[in-house]
Coordinates of C-alpha atoms in Angstrom, one line a residue:
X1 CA 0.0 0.0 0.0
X2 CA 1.3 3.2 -0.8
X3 CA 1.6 6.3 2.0
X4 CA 2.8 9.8 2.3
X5 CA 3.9 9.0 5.6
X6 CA 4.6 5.7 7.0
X7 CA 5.4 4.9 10.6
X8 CA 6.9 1.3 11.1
X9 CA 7.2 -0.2 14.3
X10 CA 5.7 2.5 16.6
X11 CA 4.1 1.6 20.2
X12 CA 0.5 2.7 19.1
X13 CA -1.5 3.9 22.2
X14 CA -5.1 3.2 22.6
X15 CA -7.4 3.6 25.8
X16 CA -7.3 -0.2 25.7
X17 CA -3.4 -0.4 25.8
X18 CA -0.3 -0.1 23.9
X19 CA 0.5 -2.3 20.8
X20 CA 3.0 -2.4 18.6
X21 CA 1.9 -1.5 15.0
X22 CA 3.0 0.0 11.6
X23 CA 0.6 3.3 10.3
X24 CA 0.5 4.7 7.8
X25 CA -0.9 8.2 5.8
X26 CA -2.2 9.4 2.5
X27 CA -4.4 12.3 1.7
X28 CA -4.4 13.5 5.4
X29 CA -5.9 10.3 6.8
X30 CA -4.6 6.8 8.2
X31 CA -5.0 4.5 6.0
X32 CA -3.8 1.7 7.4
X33 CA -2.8 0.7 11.0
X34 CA -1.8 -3.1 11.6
X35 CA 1.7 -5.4 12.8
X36 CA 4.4 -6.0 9.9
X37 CA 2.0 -3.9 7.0
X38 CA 3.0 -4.3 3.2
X39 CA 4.4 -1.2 2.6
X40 CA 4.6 0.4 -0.9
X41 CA 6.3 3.2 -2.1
X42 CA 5.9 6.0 0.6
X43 CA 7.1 9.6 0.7
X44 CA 8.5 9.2 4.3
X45 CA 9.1 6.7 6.0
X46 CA 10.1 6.4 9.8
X47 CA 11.4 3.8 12.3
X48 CA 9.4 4.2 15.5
X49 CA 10.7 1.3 17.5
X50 CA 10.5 2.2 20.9
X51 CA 8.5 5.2 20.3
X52 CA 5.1 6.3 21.7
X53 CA 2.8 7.2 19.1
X54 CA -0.4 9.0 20.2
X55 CA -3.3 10.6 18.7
X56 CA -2.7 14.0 18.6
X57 CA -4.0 16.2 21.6
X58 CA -7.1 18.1 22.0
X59 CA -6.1 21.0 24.3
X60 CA -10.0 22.0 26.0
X61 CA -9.3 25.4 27.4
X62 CA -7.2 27.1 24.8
X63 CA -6.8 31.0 24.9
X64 CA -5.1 30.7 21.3
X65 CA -8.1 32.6 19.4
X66 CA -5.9 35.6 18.2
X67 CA -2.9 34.1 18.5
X68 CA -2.4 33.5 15.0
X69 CA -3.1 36.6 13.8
X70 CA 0.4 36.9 15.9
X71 CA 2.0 33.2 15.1
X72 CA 0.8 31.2 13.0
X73 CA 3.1 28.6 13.8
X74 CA 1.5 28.0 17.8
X75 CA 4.9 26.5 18.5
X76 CA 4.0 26.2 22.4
X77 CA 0.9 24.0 21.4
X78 CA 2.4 22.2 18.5
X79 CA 5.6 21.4 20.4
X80 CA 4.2 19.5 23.0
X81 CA 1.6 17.7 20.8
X82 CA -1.7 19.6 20.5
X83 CA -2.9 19.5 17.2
X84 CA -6.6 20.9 17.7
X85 CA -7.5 23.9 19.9
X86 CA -11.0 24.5 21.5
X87 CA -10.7 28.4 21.8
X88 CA -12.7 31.0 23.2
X89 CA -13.2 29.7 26.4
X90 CA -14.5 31.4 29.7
X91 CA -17.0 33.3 27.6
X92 CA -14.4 35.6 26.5
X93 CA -13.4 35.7 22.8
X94 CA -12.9 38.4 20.4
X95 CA -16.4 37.4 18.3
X96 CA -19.5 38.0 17.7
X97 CA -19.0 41.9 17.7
X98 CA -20.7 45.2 16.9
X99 CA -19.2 48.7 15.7
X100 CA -20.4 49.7 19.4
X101 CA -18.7 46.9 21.0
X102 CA -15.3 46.1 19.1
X103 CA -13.2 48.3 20.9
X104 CA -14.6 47.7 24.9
X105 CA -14.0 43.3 23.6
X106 CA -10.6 44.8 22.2
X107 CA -9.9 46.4 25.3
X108 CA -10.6 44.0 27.4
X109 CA -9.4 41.0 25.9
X110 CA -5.7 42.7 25.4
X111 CA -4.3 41.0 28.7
X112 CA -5.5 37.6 28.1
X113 CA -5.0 37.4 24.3
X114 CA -2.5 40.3 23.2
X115 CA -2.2 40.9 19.8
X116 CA -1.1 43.4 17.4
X117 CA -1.8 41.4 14.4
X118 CA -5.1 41.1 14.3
X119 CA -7.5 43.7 12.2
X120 CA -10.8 43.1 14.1
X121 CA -12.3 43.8 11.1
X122 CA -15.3 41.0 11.6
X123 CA -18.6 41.4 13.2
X124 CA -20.0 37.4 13.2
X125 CA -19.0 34.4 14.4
X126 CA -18.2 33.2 10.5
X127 CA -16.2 36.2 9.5
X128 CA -14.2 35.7 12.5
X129 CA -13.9 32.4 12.0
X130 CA -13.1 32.8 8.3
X131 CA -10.4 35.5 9.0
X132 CA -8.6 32.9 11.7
X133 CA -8.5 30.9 8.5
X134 CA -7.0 32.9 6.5
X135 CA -4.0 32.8 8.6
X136 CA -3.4 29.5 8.1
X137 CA -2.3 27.9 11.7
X138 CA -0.2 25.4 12.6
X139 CA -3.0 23.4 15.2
X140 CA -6.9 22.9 13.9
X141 CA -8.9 25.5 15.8
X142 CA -12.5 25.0 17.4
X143 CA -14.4 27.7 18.7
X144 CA -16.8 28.3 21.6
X145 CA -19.4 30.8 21.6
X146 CA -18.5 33.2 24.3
X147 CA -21.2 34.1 26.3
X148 CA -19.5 37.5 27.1
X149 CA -19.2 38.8 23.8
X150 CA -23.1 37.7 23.2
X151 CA -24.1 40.0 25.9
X152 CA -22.3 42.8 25.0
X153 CA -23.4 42.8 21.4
X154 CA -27.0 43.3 22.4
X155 CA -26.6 44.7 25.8
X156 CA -23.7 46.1 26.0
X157 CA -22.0 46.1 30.0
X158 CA -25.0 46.9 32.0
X159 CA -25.4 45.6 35.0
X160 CA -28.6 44.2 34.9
X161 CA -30.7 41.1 33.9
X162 CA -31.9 41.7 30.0
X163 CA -35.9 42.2 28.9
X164 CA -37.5 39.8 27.1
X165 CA -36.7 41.4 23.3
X166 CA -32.7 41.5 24.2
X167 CA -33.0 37.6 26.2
X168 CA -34.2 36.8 22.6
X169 CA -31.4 38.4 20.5
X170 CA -29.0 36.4 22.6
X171 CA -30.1 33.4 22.2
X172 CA -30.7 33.9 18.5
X173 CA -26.9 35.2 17.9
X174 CA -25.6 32.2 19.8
X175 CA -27.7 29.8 17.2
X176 CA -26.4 32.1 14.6
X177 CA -22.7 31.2 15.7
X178 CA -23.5 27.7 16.3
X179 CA -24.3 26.9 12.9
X180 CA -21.7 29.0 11.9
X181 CA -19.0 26.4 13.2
X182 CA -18.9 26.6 17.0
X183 CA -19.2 23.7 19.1
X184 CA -19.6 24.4 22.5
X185 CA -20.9 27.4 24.6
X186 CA -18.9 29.0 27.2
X187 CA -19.4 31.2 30.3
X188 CA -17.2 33.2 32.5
X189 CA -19.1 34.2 35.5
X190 CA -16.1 36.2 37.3
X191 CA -15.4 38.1 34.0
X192 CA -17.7 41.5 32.6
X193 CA -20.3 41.5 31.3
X194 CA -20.9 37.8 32.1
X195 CA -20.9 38.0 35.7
X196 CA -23.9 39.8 35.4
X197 CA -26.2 36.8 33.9
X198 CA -28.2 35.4 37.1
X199 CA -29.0 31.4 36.9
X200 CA -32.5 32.3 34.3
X201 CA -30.4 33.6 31.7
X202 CA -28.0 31.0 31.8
X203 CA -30.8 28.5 31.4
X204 CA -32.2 30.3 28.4
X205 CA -28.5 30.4 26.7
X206 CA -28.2 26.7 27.6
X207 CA -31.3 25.7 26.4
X208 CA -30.3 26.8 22.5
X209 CA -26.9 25.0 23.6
X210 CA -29.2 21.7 24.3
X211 CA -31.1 22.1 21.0
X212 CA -27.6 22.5 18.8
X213 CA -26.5 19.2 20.8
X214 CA -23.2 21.3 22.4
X215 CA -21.9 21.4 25.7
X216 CA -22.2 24.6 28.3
X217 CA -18.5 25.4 29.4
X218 CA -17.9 27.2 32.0
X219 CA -15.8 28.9 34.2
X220 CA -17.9 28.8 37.6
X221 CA -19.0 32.1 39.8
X222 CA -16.8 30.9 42.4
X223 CA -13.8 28.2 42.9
X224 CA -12.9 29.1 46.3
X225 CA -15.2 28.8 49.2
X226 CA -18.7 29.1 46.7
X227 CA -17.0 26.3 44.8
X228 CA -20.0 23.5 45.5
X229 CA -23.1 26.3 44.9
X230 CA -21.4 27.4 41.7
X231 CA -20.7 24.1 40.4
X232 CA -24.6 22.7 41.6
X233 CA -26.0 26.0 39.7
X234 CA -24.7 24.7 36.5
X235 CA -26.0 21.0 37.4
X236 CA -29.2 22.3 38.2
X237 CA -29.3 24.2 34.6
X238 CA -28.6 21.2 32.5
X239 CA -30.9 19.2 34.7
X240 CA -33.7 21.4 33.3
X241 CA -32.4 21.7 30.0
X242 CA -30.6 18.3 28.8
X243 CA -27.7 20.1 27.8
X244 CA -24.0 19.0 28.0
X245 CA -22.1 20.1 31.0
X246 CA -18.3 20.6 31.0
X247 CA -16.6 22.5 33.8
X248 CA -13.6 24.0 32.9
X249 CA -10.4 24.1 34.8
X250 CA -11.5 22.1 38.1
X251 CA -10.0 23.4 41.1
X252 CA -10.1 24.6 44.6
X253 CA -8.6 28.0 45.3
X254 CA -7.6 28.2 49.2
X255 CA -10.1 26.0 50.5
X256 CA -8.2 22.6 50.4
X257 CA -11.1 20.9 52.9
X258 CA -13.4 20.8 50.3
X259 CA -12.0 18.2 48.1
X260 CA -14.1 15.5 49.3
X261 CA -17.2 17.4 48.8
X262 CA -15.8 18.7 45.4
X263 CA -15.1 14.9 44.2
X264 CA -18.8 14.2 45.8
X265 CA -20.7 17.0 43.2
X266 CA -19.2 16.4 40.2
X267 CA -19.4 12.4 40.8
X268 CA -23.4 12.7 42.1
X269 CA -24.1 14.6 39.2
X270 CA -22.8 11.9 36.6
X271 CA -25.1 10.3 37.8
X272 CA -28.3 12.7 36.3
X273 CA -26.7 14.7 33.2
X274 CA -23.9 14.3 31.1
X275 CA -21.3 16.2 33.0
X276 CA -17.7 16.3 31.8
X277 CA -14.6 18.6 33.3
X278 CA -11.3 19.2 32.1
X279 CA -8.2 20.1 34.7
X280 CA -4.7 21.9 34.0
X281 CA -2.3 19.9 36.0
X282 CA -0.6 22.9 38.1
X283 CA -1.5 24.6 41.2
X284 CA -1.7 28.1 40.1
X285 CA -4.0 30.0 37.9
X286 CA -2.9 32.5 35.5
X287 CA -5.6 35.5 34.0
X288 CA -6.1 39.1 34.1
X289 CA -4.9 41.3 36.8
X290 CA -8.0 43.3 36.7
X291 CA -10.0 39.4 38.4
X292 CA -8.5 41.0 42.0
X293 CA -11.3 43.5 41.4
X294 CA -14.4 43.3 43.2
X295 CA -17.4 42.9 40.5
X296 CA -19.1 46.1 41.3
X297 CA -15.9 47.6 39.4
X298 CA -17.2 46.5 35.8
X299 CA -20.1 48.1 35.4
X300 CA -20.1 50.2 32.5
X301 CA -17.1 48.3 30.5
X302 CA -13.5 49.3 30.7
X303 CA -13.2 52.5 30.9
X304 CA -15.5 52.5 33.3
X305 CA -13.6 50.5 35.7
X306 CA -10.4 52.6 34.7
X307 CA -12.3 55.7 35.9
X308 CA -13.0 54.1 39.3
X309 CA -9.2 52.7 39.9
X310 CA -8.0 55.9 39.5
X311 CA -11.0 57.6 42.1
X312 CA -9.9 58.2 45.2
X313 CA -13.0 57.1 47.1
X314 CA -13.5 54.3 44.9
X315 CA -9.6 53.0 45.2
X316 CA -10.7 53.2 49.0
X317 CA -13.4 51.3 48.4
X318 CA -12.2 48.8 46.3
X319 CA -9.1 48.1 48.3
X320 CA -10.8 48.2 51.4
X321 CA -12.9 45.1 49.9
X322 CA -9.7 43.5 48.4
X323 CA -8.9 43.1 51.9
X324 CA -12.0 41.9 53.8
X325 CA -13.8 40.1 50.8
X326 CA -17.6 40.4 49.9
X327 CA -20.0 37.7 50.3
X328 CA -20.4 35.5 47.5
X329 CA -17.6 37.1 46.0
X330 CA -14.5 34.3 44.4
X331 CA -11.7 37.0 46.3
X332 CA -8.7 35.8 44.8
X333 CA -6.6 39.0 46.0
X334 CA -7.5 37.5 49.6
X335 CA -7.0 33.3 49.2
X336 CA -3.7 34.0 47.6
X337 CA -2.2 36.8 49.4
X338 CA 0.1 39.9 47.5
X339 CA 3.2 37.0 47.7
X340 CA 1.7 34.5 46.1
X341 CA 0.1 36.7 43.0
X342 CA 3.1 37.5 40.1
X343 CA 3.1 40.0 37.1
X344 CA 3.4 37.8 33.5
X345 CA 2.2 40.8 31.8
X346 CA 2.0 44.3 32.0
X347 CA 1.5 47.6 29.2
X348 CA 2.4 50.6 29.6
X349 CA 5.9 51.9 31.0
X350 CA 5.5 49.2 33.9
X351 CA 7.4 46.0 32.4
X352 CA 9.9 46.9 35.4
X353 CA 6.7 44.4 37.2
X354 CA 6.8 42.0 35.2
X355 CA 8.1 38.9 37.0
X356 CA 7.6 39.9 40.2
X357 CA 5.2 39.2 43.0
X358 CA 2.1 41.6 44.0
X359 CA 4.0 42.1 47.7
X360 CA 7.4 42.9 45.6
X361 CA 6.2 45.4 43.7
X362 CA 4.6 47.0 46.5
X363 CA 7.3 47.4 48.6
X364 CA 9.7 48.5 45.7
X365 CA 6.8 51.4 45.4
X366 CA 6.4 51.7 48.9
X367 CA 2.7 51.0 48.4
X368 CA 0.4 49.0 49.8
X369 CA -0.6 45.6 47.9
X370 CA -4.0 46.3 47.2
X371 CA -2.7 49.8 46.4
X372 CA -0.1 48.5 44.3
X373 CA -2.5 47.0 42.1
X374 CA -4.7 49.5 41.1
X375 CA -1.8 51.7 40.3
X376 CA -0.7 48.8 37.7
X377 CA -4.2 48.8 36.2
X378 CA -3.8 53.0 36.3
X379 CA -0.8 52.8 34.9
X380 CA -1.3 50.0 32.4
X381 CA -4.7 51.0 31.8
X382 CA -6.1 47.4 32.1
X383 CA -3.6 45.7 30.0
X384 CA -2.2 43.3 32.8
X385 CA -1.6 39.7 33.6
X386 CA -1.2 37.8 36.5
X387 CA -0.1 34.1 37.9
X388 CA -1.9 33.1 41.3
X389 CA -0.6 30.6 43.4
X390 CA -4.3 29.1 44.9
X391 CA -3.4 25.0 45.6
X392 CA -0.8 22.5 46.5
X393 CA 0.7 20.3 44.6
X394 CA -1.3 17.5 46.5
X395 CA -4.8 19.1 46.1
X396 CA -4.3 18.9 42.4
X397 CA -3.2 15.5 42.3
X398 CA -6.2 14.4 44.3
X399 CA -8.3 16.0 41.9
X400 CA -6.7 14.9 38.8
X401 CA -6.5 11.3 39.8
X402 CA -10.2 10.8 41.3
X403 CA -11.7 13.3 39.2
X404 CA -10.9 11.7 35.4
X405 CA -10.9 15.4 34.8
X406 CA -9.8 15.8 31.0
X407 CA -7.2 18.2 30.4
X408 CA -6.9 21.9 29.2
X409 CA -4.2 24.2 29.3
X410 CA -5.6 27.4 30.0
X411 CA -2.2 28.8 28.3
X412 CA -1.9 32.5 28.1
X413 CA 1.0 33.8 25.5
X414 CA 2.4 36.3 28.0
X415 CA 5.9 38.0 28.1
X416 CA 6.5 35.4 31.0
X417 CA 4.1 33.0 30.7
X418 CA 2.3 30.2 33.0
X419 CA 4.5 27.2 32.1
X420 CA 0.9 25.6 31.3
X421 CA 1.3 27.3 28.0
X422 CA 4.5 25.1 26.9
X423 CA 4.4 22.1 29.8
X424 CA 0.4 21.1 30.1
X425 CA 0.5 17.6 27.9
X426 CA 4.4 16.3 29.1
X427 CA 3.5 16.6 32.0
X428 CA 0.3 14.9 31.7
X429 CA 1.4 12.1 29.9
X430 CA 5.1 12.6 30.5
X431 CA 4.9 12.9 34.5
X432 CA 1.9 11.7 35.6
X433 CA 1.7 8.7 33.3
X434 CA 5.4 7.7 32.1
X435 CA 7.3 8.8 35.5
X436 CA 5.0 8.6 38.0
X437 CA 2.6 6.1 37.5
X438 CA -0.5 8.1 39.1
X439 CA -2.4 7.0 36.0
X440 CA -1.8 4.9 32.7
X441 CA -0.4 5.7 29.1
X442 CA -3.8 5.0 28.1
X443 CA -5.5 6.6 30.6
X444 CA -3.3 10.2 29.9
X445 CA -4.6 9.5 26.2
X446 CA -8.2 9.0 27.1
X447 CA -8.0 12.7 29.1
X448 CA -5.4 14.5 26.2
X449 CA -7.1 13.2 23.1
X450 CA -10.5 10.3 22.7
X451 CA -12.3 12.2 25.4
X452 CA -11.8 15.5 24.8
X453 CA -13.0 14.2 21.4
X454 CA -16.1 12.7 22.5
X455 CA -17.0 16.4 24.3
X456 CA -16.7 18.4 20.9
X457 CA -18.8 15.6 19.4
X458 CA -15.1 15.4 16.5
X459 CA -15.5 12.1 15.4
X460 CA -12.9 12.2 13.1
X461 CA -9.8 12.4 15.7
X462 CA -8.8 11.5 18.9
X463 CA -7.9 7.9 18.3
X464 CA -5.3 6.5 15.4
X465 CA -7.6 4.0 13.5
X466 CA -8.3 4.1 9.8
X467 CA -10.4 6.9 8.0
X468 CA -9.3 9.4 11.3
X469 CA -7.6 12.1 10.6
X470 CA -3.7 11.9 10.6
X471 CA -3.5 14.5 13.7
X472 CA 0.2 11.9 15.0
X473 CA 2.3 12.7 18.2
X474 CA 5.8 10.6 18.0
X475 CA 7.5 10.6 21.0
X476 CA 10.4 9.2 22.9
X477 CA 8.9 8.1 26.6
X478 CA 12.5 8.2 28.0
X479 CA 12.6 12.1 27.4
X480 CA 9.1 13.3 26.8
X481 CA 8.7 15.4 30.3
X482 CA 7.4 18.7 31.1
X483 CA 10.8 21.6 31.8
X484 CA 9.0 24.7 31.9
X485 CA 9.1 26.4 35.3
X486 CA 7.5 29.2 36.7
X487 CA 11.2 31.1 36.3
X488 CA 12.0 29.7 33.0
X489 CA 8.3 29.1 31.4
X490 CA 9.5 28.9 27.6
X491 CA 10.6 25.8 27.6
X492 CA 9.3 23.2 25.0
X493 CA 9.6 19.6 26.2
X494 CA 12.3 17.0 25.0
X495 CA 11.5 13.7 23.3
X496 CA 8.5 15.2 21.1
X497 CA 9.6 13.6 17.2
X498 CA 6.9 13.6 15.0
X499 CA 3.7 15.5 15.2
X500 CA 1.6 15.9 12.0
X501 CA -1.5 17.7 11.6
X502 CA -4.0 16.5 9.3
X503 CA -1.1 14.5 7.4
X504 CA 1.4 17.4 7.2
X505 CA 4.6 17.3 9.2
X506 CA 4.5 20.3 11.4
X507 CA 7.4 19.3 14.2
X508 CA 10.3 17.2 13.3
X509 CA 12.9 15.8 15.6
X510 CA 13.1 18.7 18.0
X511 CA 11.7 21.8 15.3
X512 CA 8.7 23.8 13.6
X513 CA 9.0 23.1 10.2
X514 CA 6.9 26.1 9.4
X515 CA 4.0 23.9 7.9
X516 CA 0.5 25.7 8.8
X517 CA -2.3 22.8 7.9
X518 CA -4.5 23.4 10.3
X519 CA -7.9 23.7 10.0
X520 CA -10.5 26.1 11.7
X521 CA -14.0 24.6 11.8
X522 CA -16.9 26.2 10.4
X523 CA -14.3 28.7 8.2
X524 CA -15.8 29.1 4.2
X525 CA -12.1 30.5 3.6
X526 CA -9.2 28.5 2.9
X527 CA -5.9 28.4 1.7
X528 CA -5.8 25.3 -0.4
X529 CA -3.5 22.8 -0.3
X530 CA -0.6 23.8 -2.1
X531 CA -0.9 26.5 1.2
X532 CA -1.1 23.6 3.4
X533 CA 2.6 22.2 2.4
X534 CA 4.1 25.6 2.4

């Protein structure tokens, strides 16, 4: 049989096992996977003895969606093995838009997905989709429909629960973007607008989810002491509406007692919807600075909230809060602490923070740290990032091993990054599985690529059998291992050989090879093949 690509000899993993098998390519598919295959003339071919070869990974919780614009190339990703993105996560994403509303989503999206490459020249779901196209990236791209940029096209950022005429308009541009491509709806209730929704209007938004067959992801009200509630209010929607639930990110942020009751939710509910959840496998978090901010502070949009950091009385107020919390409200500022919370990010003239921890740059400033931060979101007018330190090692662990929580990265490209962004699937599969033992080769393939699968309903990938797509991660299990720290974050993984993306070779042996094949679902525009192989 003739091939493209054929890889002889590999250890093929499955979630039944490991066997050892020859595969082999043609036209962007596998064609053939088997022991000792007759092997025709083929374009490439490559000795895989005593080599993992995996499905390529599905990263769940990608904030990638103008990255390309940027990079095409998504070398992070790519480098450790992910080969299909599900972006726009945490209802946050730069689409569907208005001309009212491109520049507050521009504005406020800059710290979690900076870009200066992108034109933000589309209004719909499909033109954004069809513009991520035309960049041609590396990894195939899914999108959410971000329930944030919904409810700021047709409400803008009130504060307030919508009538009747706008609760229609949101639900008919989320069908809109559905069956423009998107596959999943997602919510972030501790970012503006979205915060505002109460539990009604998420059960309207997830009932059009539950007609279009996709799964509500979310990233909960509150993963620290309101963890269960927020988690159960979510439940409680899909019990009512049938849809899909898929909690994103799974953790507990300073309350480390709750992890029986935590493991206790999520497993009762399995038991009367389909719930799913995915996990990144670190104890910190990493998002926008501006998330230490009591809610009250969005209301109006950005500049809104700039207004009031730079008010005395409201600077006052807000710190004042910072410090003794609100109730119901997901304090991170307060579980963490100012020594625990460091700068990735930061515009402006204040890259001298960058790096540093919330207590550090206070005292180089002489500031208090509540203090301190509102001068970096003067200052930086928004655009800042942060990494907060919420768990212990052994909390996520526990989680990760009695949860089968699937796995998303929840990388942010930052000037000093989470090392999620480069280490997420070594050390997964590479620590976890290979080193440690704390679950099975198979089962780390199960949570990295057929199940993650199986939640975006992409029946054509996840698993290496013939007719799938020829999405292939070679790798050497003596060196495949997550080395990015929180000092040294840009550090891609040894051991990763091969990774092809829809047939095409995009890593070899240690290297990009500047191949941009992938694919963005639901995009009219593309490139063409003779594209593909540049």
């Amino acid at each position: 049989m003739d091939a493209s690509l054929a890889i002889l000899n590999a250890d093929v993993v499955t979630v039944d096992g490991v066997r050892r098998s020859d595969v082999l390519v043609n036209d962007g598919l596998i064609t053939a996977v088997g022991p000792d295959l007759s092997v025709g003339s083929a374009a490439r071919t490559v000795d895989a003895a005593g080599r993992l070869l995996c499905p390529g990974f599905i990263d769940l919780h990608a904030h990638s969606a103008l990255r390309p614009f940027d990079d095409p190339l998504l070398g992070a990703k790519i480098g450790q093995g992910f080969t299909t993105e599900l972006i726009c996560p945490d209802g946050l994403g730069p689409a569907p838009l208005t001309d009212a509303t491109v520049d507050t989503r521009r504005r406020y999206l800059r710290g979690l997905e900076p870009s200066t490459g992108a034109g933000w020249d589309w209004r719909s779901m499909q033109s954004y989709l069809d513009a991520l196209q035309v960049t041609r990236p590396s990894a195939n791209m899914i999108s959410c429909v971000p329930h944030s940029a919904v409810r700021e096209s047709v409400m803008g950022n009130a504060n307030r629960p919508p009538d009747r005429r706008e609760m229609s308009a949101m639900k008919d541009l989320v069908a809109e973007s559905l069956s423009a491509g998107a596959r999943a709806v997602s919510f972030g209730m501790i970012y503006a607008p979205g915060l505002y929704a109460d539990t009604n209007e998420i059960l309207q938004i997830a009932d059009t989810a539950a007609q279009y067959g996709v799964p509500l992801v979310p990233h909960v009200r509150n993963e620290a002491a309101g963890v269960i509630d927020s988690i159960s209010e979510f439940v409680h929607v899909c019990e009512q509406t049938g849809a899909h639930l898929h909690v994103s990110h799974v953790k507990l942020v300073g309350v480390p007692h709750l992890l029986s009751d935590l493991l206790h939710t999520l497993s009762s509910a399995q038991d009367r919807i389909r719930l799913t959840c995915d996990q990144y496998p670190y104890g910190a978090g990493s998002t926008l600075l501006s998330a230490l901010l009591p809610g009250y502070a969005f209301d109006g949009g950005p500049q809104a909230t700039l207004e009031r950091v730079r008010d005395h009385a409201e600077r006052e107020r807000m710190a004042r809060d910072m410090e003794a919390g609100l109730p119901n409200w997901e304090n991170l500022f307060g579980a963490c602490g100012p020594e625990n919370i460091v700068i990735t990010q930061a515009g402006g003239d204040r890259s001298d923070a960058v790096s540093k921890t919330v207590a550090e740059v206070a005292e180089a400033t002489g500031t208090d740290p509540a203090f301190a931060i509102l001068d970096l979101l003067d200052h930086t007018e928004l655009d800042a990032c942060m990494i907060d330190h919420y768990s212990t090692e052994k909390v996520v662990r526990e989680i990760f091993s009695s949860s089968g929580a699937l796995v998303g990265s929840d990388g942010v490209f930052n000037p000093h990054p989470h090392p999620r962004l480069y280490g997420t699937a070594p050390r997964v599969l590479g620590r976890y599985a290979l080193r440690e033992k704390l679950i099975t080769v198979s089962e780390a393939i199960r949570r990295l690529s057929t199940g993650p699968a199986g939640v975006l309903g992409l029946d054509d990938r996840g698993e290496i059998a013939v007719g799938k797509r020829a999405d292939l991660v070679l790798i050497d299990p003596a060196r495949y291992v997550d080395t990015a720290t929180y000092d040294e974050p840009h550090q891609v993984p040894p051991g990763v050989e091969l990774v092809t993306v829809n047939g095409i070779t995009v890593w070899d042996n240690g290297s990009h090879t500047g191949a941009r094949p992938g694919l963005v679902s639901g995009a009219q525009t593309f490139a063409g093949p003779a594209a593909e192989r540049r």
